[in-house]
Amino acid sequence: MPRTAKLSRAFYDRLGDDVANELVGLLNVMDSTYLSELRQLNELNFARFDAKVEQRFAEHDAKFAKRFAEQDAKMERRFAEQDAKFEKRFAEQDAKMEKGFAEQDAKMEKRFAEQDAKFEKRFAEQDAKMEKGFAEQDAKMERRIGECQHALMRWMFGLWAVAMAGIGGLYLQIAALH
């Protein structure tokens, strides 16, 4: 917004209106020229300042990006190291557990084998006792059957003899009647 210069009335009276107006006009032109040049100079300075700020922000952005990349790389390396340590520890623990399980399996297999042997021995003893008992029972039954057969034969001979005597008596009676 240009300002216009005004001079005091005494200045106009001494120099005259034409000269005073011409001086005021010259001062106003000079003022607007200086203002225009000042504006251009300020715009150039602001553009340089803005460029420097942009450059510095870009430098800081690059610097931070580099630091973040370095930190990311460090973190990835540390995570990889920790993962390797954990994997090694897990492998060691797995090996210990497998060894313990194998030992327990061996102990259990040994105990099962001992128990199986004891059971087999007891079953064999029981089988022998049962076979002996069955043999005794078979012998008793054979003896009884033999006795029964013997008694049955005696009874059969007895009945046969009685039946023959009865038939012989009948035959004699029939022969006597004829």
Coordinates of C-alpha atoms in Angstrom, one line a residue:
M1 CA 0.0 0.0 0.0
P2 CA 1.8 3.1 -1.2
R3 CA 1.9 6.1 1.1
T4 CA 1.9 9.6 -0.2
A5 CA 4.2 12.2 1.2
K6 CA 2.7 15.5 2.3
L7 CA 4.7 18.5 3.1
S8 CA 3.8 21.3 5.5
R9 CA 1.9 24.4 4.2
A10 CA 5.0 26.6 4.9
F11 CA 7.0 24.4 2.5
Y12 CA 4.4 24.9 -0.2
D13 CA 4.3 28.7 0.5
R14 CA 8.1 29.1 0.1
L15 CA 8.7 26.8 -2.9
G16 CA 5.4 27.2 -4.6
D17 CA 2.7 24.6 -5.3
D18 CA 4.1 23.3 -8.6
V19 CA 7.6 22.7 -7.2
A20 CA 6.3 21.3 -3.9
N21 CA 3.9 19.0 -5.8
E22 CA 6.7 17.9 -8.1
L23 CA 8.9 17.2 -5.1
V24 CA 6.1 15.3 -3.4
G25 CA 5.5 13.3 -6.7
L26 CA 9.2 12.6 -6.9
L27 CA 9.4 11.4 -3.3
N28 CA 6.3 9.2 -3.9
V29 CA 7.8 7.6 -7.0
M30 CA 11.1 7.1 -5.1
D31 CA 9.1 5.6 -2.2
S32 CA 7.2 3.2 -4.4
T33 CA 10.4 2.3 -6.3
Y34 CA 12.2 1.6 -3.0
L35 CA 9.2 -0.3 -1.7
S36 CA 9.0 -2.4 -4.9
E37 CA 12.8 -3.1 -4.7
L38 CA 12.5 -3.9 -1.0
R39 CA 9.6 -6.3 -1.8
Q40 CA 11.7 -8.0 -4.5
L41 CA 14.7 -8.1 -2.2
N42 CA 12.5 -9.6 0.6
E43 CA 11.0 -12.1 -1.8
L44 CA 14.5 -13.2 -2.9
N45 CA 15.7 -13.4 0.6
F46 CA 12.6 -15.4 1.6
A47 CA 13.1 -17.7 -1.4
R48 CA 16.7 -18.3 -0.4
F49 CA 15.7 -18.8 3.3
D50 CA 12.9 -21.2 2.2
A51 CA 15.4 -23.1 0.0
K52 CA 17.9 -23.3 2.9
V53 CA 15.1 -24.5 5.2
E54 CA 14.0 -27.1 2.7
Q55 CA 17.6 -28.1 2.2
R56 CA 18.2 -28.5 5.9
F57 CA 14.9 -30.4 6.3
A58 CA 16.0 -32.7 3.5
E59 CA 19.5 -33.1 5.2
H60 CA 17.8 -33.9 8.5
D61 CA 15.4 -36.2 6.8
A62 CA 18.3 -38.0 5.2
K63 CA 20.2 -38.1 8.4
F64 CA 17.2 -39.5 10.3
A65 CA 16.5 -42.0 7.6
K66 CA 20.2 -43.1 7.7
R67 CA 20.0 -43.4 11.6
F68 CA 16.7 -45.3 11.4
A69 CA 18.2 -47.7 8.8
E70 CA 21.2 -48.2 11.0
Q71 CA 19.0 -48.8 14.1
D72 CA 16.8 -51.2 12.0
A73 CA 19.9 -53.1 10.9
K74 CA 21.2 -53.3 14.5
M75 CA 17.8 -54.5 15.8
E76 CA 17.6 -57.1 13.0
R77 CA 21.1 -58.3 13.8
R78 CA 20.3 -58.5 17.5
F79 CA 17.0 -60.2 16.9
A80 CA 18.8 -62.7 14.7
E81 CA 21.4 -63.3 17.4
Q82 CA 18.7 -63.8 20.0
D83 CA 16.8 -66.1 17.7
A84 CA 20.0 -68.1 17.2
K85 CA 20.6 -68.3 21.0
F86 CA 17.0 -69.4 21.6
E87 CA 17.2 -72.0 18.9
K88 CA 20.4 -73.3 20.4
R89 CA 18.9 -73.4 23.9
F90 CA 15.7 -75.1 22.6
A91 CA 17.8 -77.7 20.7
E92 CA 19.8 -78.4 23.9
Q93 CA 16.6 -78.7 25.9
D94 CA 15.1 -80.9 23.3
A95 CA 18.2 -83.1 23.4
K96 CA 18.1 -83.3 27.2
M97 CA 14.4 -84.2 27.1
E98 CA 14.8 -86.8 24.4
K99 CA 17.7 -88.4 26.4
G100 CA 15.5 -88.4 29.6
F101 CA 12.6 -89.9 27.7
A102 CA 14.9 -92.5 26.2
E103 CA 16.2 -93.4 29.7
Q104 CA 12.7 -93.6 31.1
D105 CA 11.6 -95.7 28.1
A106 CA 14.5 -98.1 28.7
K107 CA 13.7 -98.4 32.5
M108 CA 10.0 -99.0 31.7
E109 CA 10.9 -101.6 29.1
K110 CA 13.2 -103.4 31.6
R111 CA 10.4 -103.3 34.2
F112 CA 7.9 -104.6 31.7
A113 CA 10.2 -107.4 30.7
E114 CA 10.7 -108.4 34.3
Q115 CA 7.0 -108.3 35.0
D116 CA 6.3 -110.3 31.8
A117 CA 8.9 -112.9 32.9
K118 CA 7.2 -113.1 36.4
F119 CA 3.8 -113.4 34.8
E120 CA 5.0 -116.1 32.3
K121 CA 6.5 -118.1 35.2
R122 CA 3.3 -117.8 37.2
F123 CA 1.2 -118.7 34.2
A124 CA 3.4 -121.7 33.5
E125 CA 3.1 -122.8 37.2
Q126 CA -0.7 -122.4 37.0
D127 CA -0.8 -124.2 33.7
A128 CA 1.2 -127.1 35.3
K129 CA -1.1 -127.2 38.3
M130 CA -4.2 -127.1 36.0
E131 CA -2.7 -129.9 33.8
K132 CA -2.0 -132.0 36.9
G133 CA -5.5 -131.4 38.2
F134 CA -7.1 -132.2 34.9
A135 CA -5.0 -135.4 34.6
E136 CA -6.1 -136.4 38.1
Q137 CA -9.7 -135.7 37.2
D138 CA -9.3 -137.6 33.9
A139 CA -7.8 -140.6 35.8
K140 CA -10.7 -140.5 38.4
M141 CA -13.3 -140.3 35.6
E142 CA -11.6 -143.1 33.7
R143 CA -11.6 -145.2 36.9
R144 CA -15.2 -144.4 37.6
I145 CA -16.2 -145.1 34.0
G146 CA -14.3 -148.3 34.1
E147 CA -16.1 -149.2 37.4
C148 CA -19.4 -148.2 35.9
Q149 CA -18.8 -150.3 32.8
H150 CA -17.7 -153.2 34.9
A151 CA -20.9 -152.9 37.0
L152 CA -23.0 -152.4 33.9
M153 CA -21.5 -155.6 32.4
R154 CA -22.2 -157.6 35.5
W155 CA -25.8 -156.2 35.5
M156 CA -26.1 -157.0 31.9
F157 CA -24.8 -160.6 32.3
G158 CA -27.1 -160.9 35.3
L159 CA -30.1 -159.6 33.4
W160 CA -29.1 -161.7 30.4
A161 CA -28.9 -164.8 32.5
V162 CA -32.3 -164.0 34.1
A163 CA -33.8 -163.3 30.7
M164 CA -32.3 -166.6 29.3
A165 CA -33.5 -168.5 32.3
G166 CA -36.9 -167.0 31.8
I167 CA -36.9 -167.7 28.0
G168 CA -35.5 -171.2 28.7
G169 CA -38.3 -171.8 31.3
L170 CA -40.9 -170.6 28.8
Y171 CA -39.4 -172.8 26.1
L172 CA -39.6 -175.8 28.5
Q173 CA -43.2 -175.0 29.4
I174 CA -44.1 -174.7 25.7
A175 CA -42.3 -178.0 24.9
A176 CA -44.1 -179.6 27.8
L177 CA -47.4 -178.5 26.6
H178 CA -46.9 -180.0 23.2

